[in-house]
CSV table of C-alpha atoms in Angstrom, one decimal:
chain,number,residue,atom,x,y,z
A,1,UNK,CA,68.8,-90.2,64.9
A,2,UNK,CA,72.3,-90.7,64.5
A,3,UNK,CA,73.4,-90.3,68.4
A,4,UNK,CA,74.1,-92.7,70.8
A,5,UNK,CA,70.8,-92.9,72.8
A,6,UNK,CA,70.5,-94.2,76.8
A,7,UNK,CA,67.7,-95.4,78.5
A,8,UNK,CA,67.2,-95.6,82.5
A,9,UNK,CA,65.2,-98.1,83.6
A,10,UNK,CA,65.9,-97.8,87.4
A,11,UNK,CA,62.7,-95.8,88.2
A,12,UNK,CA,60.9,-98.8,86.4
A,13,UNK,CA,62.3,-101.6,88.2
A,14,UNK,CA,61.0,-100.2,91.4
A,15,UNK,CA,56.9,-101.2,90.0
A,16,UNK,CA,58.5,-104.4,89.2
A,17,UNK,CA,56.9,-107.2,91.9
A,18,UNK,CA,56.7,-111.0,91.9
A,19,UNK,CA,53.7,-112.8,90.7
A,20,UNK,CA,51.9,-113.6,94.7
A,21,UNK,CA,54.5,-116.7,95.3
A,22,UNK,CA,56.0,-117.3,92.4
A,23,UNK,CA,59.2,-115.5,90.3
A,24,UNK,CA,58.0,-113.0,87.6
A,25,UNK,CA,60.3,-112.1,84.2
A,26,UNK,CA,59.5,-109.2,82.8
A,27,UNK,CA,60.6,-109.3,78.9
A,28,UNK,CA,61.4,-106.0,77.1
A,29,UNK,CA,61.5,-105.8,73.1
A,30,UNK,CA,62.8,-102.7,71.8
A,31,UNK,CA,62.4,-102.3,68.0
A,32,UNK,CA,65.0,-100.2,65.8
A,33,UNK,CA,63.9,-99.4,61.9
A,34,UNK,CA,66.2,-97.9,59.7
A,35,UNK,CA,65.1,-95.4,56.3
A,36,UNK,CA,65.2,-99.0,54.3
A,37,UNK,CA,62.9,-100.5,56.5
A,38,UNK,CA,65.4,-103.2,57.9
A,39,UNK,CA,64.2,-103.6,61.4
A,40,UNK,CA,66.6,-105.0,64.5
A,41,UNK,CA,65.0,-106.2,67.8
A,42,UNK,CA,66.9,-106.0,71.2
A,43,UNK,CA,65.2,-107.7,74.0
A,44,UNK,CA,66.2,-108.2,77.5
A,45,UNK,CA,64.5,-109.9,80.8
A,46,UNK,CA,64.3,-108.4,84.6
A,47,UNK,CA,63.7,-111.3,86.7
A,48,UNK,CA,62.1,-110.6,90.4
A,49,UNK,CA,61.8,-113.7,92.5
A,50,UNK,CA,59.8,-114.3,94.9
A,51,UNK,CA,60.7,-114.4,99.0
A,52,UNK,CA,59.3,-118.3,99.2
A,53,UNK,CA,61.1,-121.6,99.5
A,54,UNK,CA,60.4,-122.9,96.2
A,55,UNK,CA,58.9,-121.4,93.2
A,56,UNK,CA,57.8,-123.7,90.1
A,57,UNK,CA,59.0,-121.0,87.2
A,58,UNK,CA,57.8,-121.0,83.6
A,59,UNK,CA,57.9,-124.0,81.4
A,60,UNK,CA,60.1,-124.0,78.1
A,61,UNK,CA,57.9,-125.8,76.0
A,62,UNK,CA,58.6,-127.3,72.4
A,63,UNK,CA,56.4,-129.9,70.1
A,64,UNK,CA,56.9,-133.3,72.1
A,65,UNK,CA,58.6,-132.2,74.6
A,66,UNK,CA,59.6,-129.2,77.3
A,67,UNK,CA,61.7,-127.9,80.3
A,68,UNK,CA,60.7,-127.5,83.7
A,69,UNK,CA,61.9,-124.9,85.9
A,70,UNK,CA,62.0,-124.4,89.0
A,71,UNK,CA,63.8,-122.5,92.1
A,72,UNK,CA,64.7,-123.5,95.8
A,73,UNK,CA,66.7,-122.1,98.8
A,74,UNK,CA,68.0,-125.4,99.5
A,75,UNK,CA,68.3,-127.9,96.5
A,76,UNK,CA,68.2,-131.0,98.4
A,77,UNK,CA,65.9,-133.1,97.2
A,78,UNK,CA,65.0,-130.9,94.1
A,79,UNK,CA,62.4,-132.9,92.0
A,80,UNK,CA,59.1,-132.1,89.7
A,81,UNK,CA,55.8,-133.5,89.9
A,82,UNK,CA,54.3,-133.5,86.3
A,83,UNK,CA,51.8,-135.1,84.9
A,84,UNK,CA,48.9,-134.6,81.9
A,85,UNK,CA,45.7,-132.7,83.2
A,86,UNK,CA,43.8,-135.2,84.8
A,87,UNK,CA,46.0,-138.0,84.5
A,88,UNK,CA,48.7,-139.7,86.9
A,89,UNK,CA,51.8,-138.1,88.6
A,90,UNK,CA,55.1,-138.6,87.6
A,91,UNK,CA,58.0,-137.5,89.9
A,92,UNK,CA,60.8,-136.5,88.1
A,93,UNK,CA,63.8,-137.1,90.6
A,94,UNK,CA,66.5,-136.5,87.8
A,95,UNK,CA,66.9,-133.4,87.4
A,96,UNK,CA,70.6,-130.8,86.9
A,97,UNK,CA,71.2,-128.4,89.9
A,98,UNK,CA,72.9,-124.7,89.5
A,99,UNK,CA,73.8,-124.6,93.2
A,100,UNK,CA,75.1,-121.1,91.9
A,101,UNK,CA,71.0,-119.3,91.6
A,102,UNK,CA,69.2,-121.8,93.4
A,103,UNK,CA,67.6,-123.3,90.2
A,104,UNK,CA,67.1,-126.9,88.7
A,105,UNK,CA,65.6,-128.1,85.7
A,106,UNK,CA,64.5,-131.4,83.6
A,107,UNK,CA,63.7,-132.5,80.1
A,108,UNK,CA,60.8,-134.4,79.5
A,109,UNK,CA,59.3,-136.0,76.2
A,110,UNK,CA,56.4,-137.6,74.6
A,111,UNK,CA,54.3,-134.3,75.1
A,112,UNK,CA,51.0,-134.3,72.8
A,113,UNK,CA,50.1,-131.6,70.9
A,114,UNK,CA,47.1,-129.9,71.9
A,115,UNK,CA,46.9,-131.4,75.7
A,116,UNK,CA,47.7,-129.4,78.8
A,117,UNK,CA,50.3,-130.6,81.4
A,118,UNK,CA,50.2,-129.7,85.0
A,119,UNK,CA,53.8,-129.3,87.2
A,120,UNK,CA,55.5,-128.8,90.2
A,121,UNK,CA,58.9,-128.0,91.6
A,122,UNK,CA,59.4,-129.7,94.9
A,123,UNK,CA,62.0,-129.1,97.4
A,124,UNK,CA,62.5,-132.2,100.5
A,125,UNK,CA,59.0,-131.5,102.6
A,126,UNK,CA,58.6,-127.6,100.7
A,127,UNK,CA,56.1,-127.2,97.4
A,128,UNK,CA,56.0,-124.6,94.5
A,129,UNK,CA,52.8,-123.7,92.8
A,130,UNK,CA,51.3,-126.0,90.5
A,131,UNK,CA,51.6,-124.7,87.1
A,132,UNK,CA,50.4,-125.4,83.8
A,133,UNK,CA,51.3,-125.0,79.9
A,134,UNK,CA,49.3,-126.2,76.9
A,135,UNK,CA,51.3,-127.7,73.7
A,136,UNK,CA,50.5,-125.8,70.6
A,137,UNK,CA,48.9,-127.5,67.8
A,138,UNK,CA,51.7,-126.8,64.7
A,139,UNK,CA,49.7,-125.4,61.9
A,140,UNK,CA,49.9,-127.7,58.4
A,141,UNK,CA,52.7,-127.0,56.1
A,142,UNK,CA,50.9,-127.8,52.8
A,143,UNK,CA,52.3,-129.4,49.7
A,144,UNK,CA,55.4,-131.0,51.1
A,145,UNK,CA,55.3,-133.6,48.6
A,146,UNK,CA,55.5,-130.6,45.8
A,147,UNK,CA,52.6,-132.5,43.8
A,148,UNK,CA,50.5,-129.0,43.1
A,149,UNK,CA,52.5,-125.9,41.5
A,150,UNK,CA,51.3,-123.0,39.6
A,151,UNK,CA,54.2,-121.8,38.0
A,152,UNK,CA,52.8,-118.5,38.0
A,153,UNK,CA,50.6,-118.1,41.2
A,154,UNK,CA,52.7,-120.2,43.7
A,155,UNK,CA,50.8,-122.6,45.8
A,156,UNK,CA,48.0,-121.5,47.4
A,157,UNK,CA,46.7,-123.2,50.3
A,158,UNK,CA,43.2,-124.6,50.4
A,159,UNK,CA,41.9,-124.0,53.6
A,160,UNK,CA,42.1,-120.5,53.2
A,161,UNK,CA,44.4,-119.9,56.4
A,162,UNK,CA,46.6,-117.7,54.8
A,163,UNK,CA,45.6,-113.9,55.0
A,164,UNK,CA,44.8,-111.9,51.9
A,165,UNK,CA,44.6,-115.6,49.9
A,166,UNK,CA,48.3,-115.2,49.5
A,167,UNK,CA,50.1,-118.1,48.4
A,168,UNK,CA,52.0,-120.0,50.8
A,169,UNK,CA,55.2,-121.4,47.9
A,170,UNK,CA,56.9,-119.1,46.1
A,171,UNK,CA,59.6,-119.0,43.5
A,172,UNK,CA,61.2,-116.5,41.5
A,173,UNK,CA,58.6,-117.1,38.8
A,174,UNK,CA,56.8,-114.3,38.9
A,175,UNK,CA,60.6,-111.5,38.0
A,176,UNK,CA,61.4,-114.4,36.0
A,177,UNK,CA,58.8,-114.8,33.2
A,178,UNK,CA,59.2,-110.6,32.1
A,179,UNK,CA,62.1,-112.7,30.7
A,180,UNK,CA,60.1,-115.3,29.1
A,181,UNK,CA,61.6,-118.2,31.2
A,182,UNK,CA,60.1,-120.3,34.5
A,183,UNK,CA,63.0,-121.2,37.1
A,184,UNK,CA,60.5,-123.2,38.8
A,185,UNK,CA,57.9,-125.9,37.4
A,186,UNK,CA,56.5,-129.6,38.2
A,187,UNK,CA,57.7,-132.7,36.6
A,188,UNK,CA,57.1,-136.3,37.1
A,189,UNK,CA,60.9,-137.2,37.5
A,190,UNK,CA,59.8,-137.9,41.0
A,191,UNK,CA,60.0,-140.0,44.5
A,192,UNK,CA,56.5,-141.0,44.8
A,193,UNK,CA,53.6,-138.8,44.8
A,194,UNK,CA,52.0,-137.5,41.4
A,195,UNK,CA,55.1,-135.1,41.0
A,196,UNK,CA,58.2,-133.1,42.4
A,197,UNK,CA,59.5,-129.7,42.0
A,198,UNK,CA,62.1,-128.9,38.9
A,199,UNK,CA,64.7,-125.9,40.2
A,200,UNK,CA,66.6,-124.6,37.2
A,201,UNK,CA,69.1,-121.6,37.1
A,202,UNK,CA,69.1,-119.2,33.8
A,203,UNK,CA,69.2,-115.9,33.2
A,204,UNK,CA,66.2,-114.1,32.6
A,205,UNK,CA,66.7,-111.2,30.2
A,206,UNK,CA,64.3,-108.7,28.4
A,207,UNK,CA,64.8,-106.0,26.1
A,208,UNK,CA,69.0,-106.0,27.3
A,209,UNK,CA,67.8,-106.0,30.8
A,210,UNK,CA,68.1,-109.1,32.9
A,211,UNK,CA,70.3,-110.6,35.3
A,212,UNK,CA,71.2,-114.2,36.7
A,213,UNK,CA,68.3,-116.3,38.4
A,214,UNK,CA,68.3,-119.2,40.5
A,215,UNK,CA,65.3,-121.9,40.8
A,216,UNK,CA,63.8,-121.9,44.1
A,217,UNK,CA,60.8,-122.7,46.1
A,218,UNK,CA,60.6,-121.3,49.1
A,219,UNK,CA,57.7,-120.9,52.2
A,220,UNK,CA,56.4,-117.4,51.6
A,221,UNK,CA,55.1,-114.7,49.0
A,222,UNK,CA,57.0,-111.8,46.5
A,223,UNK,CA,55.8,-108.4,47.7
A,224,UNK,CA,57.4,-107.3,44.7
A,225,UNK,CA,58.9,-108.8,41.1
A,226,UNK,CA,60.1,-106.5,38.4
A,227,UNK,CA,63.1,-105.4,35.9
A,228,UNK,CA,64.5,-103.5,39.2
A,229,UNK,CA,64.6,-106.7,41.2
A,230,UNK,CA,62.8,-108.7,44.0
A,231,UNK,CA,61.5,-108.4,47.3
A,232,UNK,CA,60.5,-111.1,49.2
A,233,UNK,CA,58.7,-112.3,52.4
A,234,UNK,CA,60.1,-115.1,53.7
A,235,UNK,CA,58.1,-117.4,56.1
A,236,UNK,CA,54.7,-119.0,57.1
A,237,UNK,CA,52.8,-119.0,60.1
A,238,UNK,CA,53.2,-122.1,61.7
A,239,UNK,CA,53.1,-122.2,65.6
A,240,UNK,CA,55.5,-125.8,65.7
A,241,UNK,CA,58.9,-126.5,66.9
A,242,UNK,CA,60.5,-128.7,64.7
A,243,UNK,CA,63.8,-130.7,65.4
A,244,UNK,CA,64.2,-132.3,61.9
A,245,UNK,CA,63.3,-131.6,58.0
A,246,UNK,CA,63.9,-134.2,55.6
A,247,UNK,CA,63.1,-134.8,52.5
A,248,UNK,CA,64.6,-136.1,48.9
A,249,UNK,CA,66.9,-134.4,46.4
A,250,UNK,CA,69.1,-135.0,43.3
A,251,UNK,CA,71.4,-132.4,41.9
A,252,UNK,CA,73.5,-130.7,38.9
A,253,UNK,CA,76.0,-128.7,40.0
A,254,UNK,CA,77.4,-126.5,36.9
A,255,UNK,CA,80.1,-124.2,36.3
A,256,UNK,CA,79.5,-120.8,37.3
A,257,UNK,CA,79.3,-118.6,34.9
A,258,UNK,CA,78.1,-115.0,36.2
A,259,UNK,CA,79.3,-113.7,39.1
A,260,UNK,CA,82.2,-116.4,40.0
A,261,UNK,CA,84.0,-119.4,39.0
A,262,UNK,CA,84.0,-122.8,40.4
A,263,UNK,CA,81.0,-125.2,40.8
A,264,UNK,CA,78.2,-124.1,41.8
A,265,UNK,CA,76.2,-125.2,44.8
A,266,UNK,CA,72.9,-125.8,45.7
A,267,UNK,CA,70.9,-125.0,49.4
A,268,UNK,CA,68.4,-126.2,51.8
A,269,UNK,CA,67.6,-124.6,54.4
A,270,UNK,CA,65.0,-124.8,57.3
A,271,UNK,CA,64.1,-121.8,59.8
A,272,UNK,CA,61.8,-120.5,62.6
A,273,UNK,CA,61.1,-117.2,63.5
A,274,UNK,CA,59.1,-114.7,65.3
A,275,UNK,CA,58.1,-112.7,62.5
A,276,UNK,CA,58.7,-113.0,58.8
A,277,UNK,CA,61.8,-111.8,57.4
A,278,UNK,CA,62.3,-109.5,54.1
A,279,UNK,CA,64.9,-110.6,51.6
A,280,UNK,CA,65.6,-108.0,48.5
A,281,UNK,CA,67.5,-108.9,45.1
A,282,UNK,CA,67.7,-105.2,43.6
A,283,UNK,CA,69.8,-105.3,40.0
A,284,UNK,CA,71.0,-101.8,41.5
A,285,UNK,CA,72.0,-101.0,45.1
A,286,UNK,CA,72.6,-103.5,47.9
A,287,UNK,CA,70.4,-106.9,48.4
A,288,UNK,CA,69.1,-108.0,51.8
A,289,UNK,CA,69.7,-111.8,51.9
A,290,UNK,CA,67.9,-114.0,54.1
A,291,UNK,CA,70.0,-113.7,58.0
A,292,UNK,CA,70.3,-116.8,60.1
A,293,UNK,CA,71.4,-114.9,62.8
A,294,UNK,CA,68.6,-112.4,63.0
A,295,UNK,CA,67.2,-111.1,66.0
A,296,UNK,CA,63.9,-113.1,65.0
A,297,UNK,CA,65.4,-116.1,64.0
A,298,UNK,CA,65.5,-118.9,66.5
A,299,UNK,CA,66.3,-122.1,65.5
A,300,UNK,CA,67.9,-123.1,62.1
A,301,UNK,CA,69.4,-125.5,59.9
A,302,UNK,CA,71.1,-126.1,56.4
A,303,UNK,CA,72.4,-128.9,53.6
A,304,UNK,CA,74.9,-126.9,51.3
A,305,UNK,CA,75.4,-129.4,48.1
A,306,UNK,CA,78.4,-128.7,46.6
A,307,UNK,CA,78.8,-131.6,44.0
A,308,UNK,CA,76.6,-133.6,41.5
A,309,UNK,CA,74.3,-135.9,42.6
A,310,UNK,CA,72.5,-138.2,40.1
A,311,UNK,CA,69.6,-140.1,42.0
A,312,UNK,CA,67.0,-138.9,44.5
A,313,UNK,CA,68.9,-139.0,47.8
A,314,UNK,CA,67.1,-138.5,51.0
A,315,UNK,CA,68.4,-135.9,53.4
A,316,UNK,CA,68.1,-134.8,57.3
A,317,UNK,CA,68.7,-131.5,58.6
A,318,UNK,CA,68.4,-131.2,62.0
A,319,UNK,CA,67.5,-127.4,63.4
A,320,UNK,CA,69.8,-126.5,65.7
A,321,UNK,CA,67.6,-124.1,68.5
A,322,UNK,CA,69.9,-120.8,69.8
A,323,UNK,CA,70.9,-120.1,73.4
A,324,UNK,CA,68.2,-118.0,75.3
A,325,UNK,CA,66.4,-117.0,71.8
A,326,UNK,CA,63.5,-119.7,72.4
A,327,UNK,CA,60.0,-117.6,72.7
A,328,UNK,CA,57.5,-117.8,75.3
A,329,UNK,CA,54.7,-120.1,74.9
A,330,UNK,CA,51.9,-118.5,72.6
A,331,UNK,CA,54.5,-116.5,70.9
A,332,UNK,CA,53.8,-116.6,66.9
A,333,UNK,CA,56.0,-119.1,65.2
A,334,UNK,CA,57.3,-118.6,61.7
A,335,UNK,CA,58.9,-120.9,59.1
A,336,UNK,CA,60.6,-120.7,56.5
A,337,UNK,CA,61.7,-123.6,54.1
A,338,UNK,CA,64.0,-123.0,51.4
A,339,UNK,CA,65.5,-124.8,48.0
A,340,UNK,CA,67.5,-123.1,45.7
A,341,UNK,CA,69.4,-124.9,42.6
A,342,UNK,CA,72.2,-121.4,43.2
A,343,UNK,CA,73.5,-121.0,46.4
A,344,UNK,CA,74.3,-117.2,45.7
A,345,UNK,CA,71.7,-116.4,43.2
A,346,UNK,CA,70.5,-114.0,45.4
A,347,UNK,CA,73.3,-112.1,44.8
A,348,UNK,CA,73.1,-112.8,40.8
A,349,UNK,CA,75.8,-115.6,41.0
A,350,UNK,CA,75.8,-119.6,39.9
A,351,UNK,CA,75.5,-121.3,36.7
A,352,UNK,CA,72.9,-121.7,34.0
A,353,UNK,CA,74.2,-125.3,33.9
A,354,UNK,CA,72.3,-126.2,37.4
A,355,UNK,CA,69.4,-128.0,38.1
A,356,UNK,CA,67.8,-129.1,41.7
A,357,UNK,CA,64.6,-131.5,42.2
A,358,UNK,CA,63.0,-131.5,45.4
A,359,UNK,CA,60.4,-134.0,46.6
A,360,UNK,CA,58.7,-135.5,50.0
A,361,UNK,CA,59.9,-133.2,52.4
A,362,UNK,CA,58.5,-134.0,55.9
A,363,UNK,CA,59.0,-132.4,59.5
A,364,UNK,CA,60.0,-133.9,62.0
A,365,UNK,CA,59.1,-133.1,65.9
A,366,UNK,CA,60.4,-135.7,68.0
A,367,UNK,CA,63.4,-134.7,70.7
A,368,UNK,CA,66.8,-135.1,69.5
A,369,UNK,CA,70.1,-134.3,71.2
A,370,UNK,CA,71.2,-132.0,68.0
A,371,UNK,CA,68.5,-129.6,68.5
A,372,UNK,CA,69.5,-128.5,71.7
A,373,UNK,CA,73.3,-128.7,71.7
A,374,UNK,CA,73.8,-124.9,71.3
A,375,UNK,CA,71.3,-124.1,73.9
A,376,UNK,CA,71.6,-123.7,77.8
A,377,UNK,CA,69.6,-127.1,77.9
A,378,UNK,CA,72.3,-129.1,75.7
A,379,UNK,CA,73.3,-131.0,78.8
A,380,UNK,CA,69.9,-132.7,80.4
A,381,UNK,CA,68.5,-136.2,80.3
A,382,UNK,CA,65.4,-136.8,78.5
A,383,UNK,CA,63.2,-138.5,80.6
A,384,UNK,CA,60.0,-139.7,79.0
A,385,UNK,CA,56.4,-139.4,80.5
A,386,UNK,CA,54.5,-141.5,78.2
A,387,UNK,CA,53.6,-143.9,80.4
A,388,UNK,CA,51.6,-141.8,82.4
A,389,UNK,CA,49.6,-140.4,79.8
């Protein structure tokens, strides 16, 4: 359709109802796909609370650490009880009021992966519910060091997680070698380890037909590589929140010489989202490059090199989480981990002069203040609970 469409959800909210005592949110997705196949999700809440004095509401819960929620007529004396299933409580006294709705919340840290943490909001003499949320294991991001490649299969993982044996790095090998050239291989040059990975630019031509190619390594698999172009899927099922990749890099930044002028630049980038995302490099028509801003995408963070650097350097990028985008607890978490030795080669543009190595990448999970600094959480004290684990 090409109309303006409305929906009315009044007859729907009648059937919505609290959960017994406690607030309920409803959460809507409404999935758009065009004749391309690019897809756009809109999602939107309905929140019903409950006719009770205090209500302990859902948990926003990370890798190490989470937010408690909770809800109170009267916010004197607002405070959470938390505390790991089985163990010791810990009353958590300091916590931010919105006199506003009635609610108040509090960061905690040193959560454990894998165990499951009872809380409770608390109101003066007046109880919520006791709740609970379990920590998700992350799943193993394999070959961070970049010691294995096949520089025509990717790098498949060995424990077989991935479905269909798909490999789990990619490059633009695969388009590339019709060409008879590899923008992606191993070499020793490295950090430590038994190797690194070697990201070189060229163009890759065949028969008169070719265009410009950037080296890259990327989390994810080519659904298609041919003389027409590239389409790519772009992240890995991971199930971790992240606050920090970092890693080592040295770099060659040439003169652009298709596409552009100036230096060229090279990119890393770090993402997570709730589904994988489809990139397209078509040498006819118009490429779909990789959106930070995508309805799926949820936290993310970038080093854009823009000059020559010589010896391995080690790097930090913190991921910085988006305002209300953070998914409910057992919600599929994507990543996607990218290096290119072109900024723009997606779009056919950098220099055949530029050259990225990449080695002994690691993730980071611990809380950090940068994470959450464009989130509705960016002003709240972390307050540990190791001590009564």
């Amino acid at each position: 359709t090409t109309q303006a469409q409305t929906l009315d959800f009044t007859p729907l909210l009648k059937t919505l109802q609290p959960d017994e005592n406690k607030n309920a949110t409803h959460t809507f997705v409404m999935t758009v796909v065009d004749k391309q196949y690019q897809q756009k999700e809109i999602s939107f809440s309905f929140e019903i609370k409950a006719d009770v004095k205090v209500t302990t509401d859902k948990a926003v819960v990370w890798t190490s650490f989470a937010v408690l929620k909770g809800t109170a007529g009267n916010l004197e004396g607002a405070s959470f009880i938390v505390r790991e299933q089985g163990g010791s409580d810990k009353q958590i006294t300091e916590v931010t009021k919105n006199e506003a709705d009635g609610t108040f919340s509090a960061l905690i840290t040193d959560l454990q992966p894998g165990k499951t943490y009872e809380y409770q909001a608390v109101a003066g003499e007046d109880e919520g519910s006791v709740e609970t949320f379990t920590v998700a294991q992350p799943l193993d991001v394999p070959n961070l060091g970049f010691d294995g490649w096949n520089e025509s299969a990717g790098y498949i993982r060995p424990d077989g997680v991935n479905s269909e044996n798909r490999e789990y790095w990619e490059s633009g090998n695969q388009g590339a070698k019709l060409g008879s050239v590899t923008l992606l291989q191993s070499t020793t040059d490295k950090v430590s380890g038994e190797a690194a990975a070697l990201l070189t630019s060229k163009f890759a031509g065949l028969f008169g037909i070719g265009a410009f190619s950037a080296g890259s390594i990327f989390s994810g698999y080519v659904l298609s590589a041919g003389t027409s172009g590239a389409t790519l899927s772009y992240g890995q099922l991971h199930n971790g929140f992240p606050t920090k990749l970092n890693g080592w890099y040295k770099y060659e930044a040439g003169d652009i010489d298709y596409n552009g002028s100036g230096k060229d630049k090279g990119l890393i980038y770090v993402a997570l989202m709730t589904s994988t995302q489809i990139v397209s490099s078509p040498l006819s028509g118009t490429p779909v490059r990789f959106n930070p801003k995508a309805s799926v995408v949820f936290a993310y963070g970038e080093l854009v090199i823009n000059e020559t650097v010589g010896e391995y350097t080690d790097f930090t990028i913190p991921l910085t989480y988006y305002k209300g985008m953070m998914p409910d607890t057992g919600t599929p978490v994507y990543i996607i981990i990218m290096a290119t030795s072109s900024k723009d080669g997606d779009v056919f543009t950098g220099s055949t002069s530029s050259v990225m190595y990449v080695d002994e990448f690691s993730l980071d999970y611990s809380f950090n203040t940068e994470c959450l600094k464009k989130t509705e959480y960016s002003g709240l004290t972390p307050i540990s609970i190791k001590d009564n684990q």
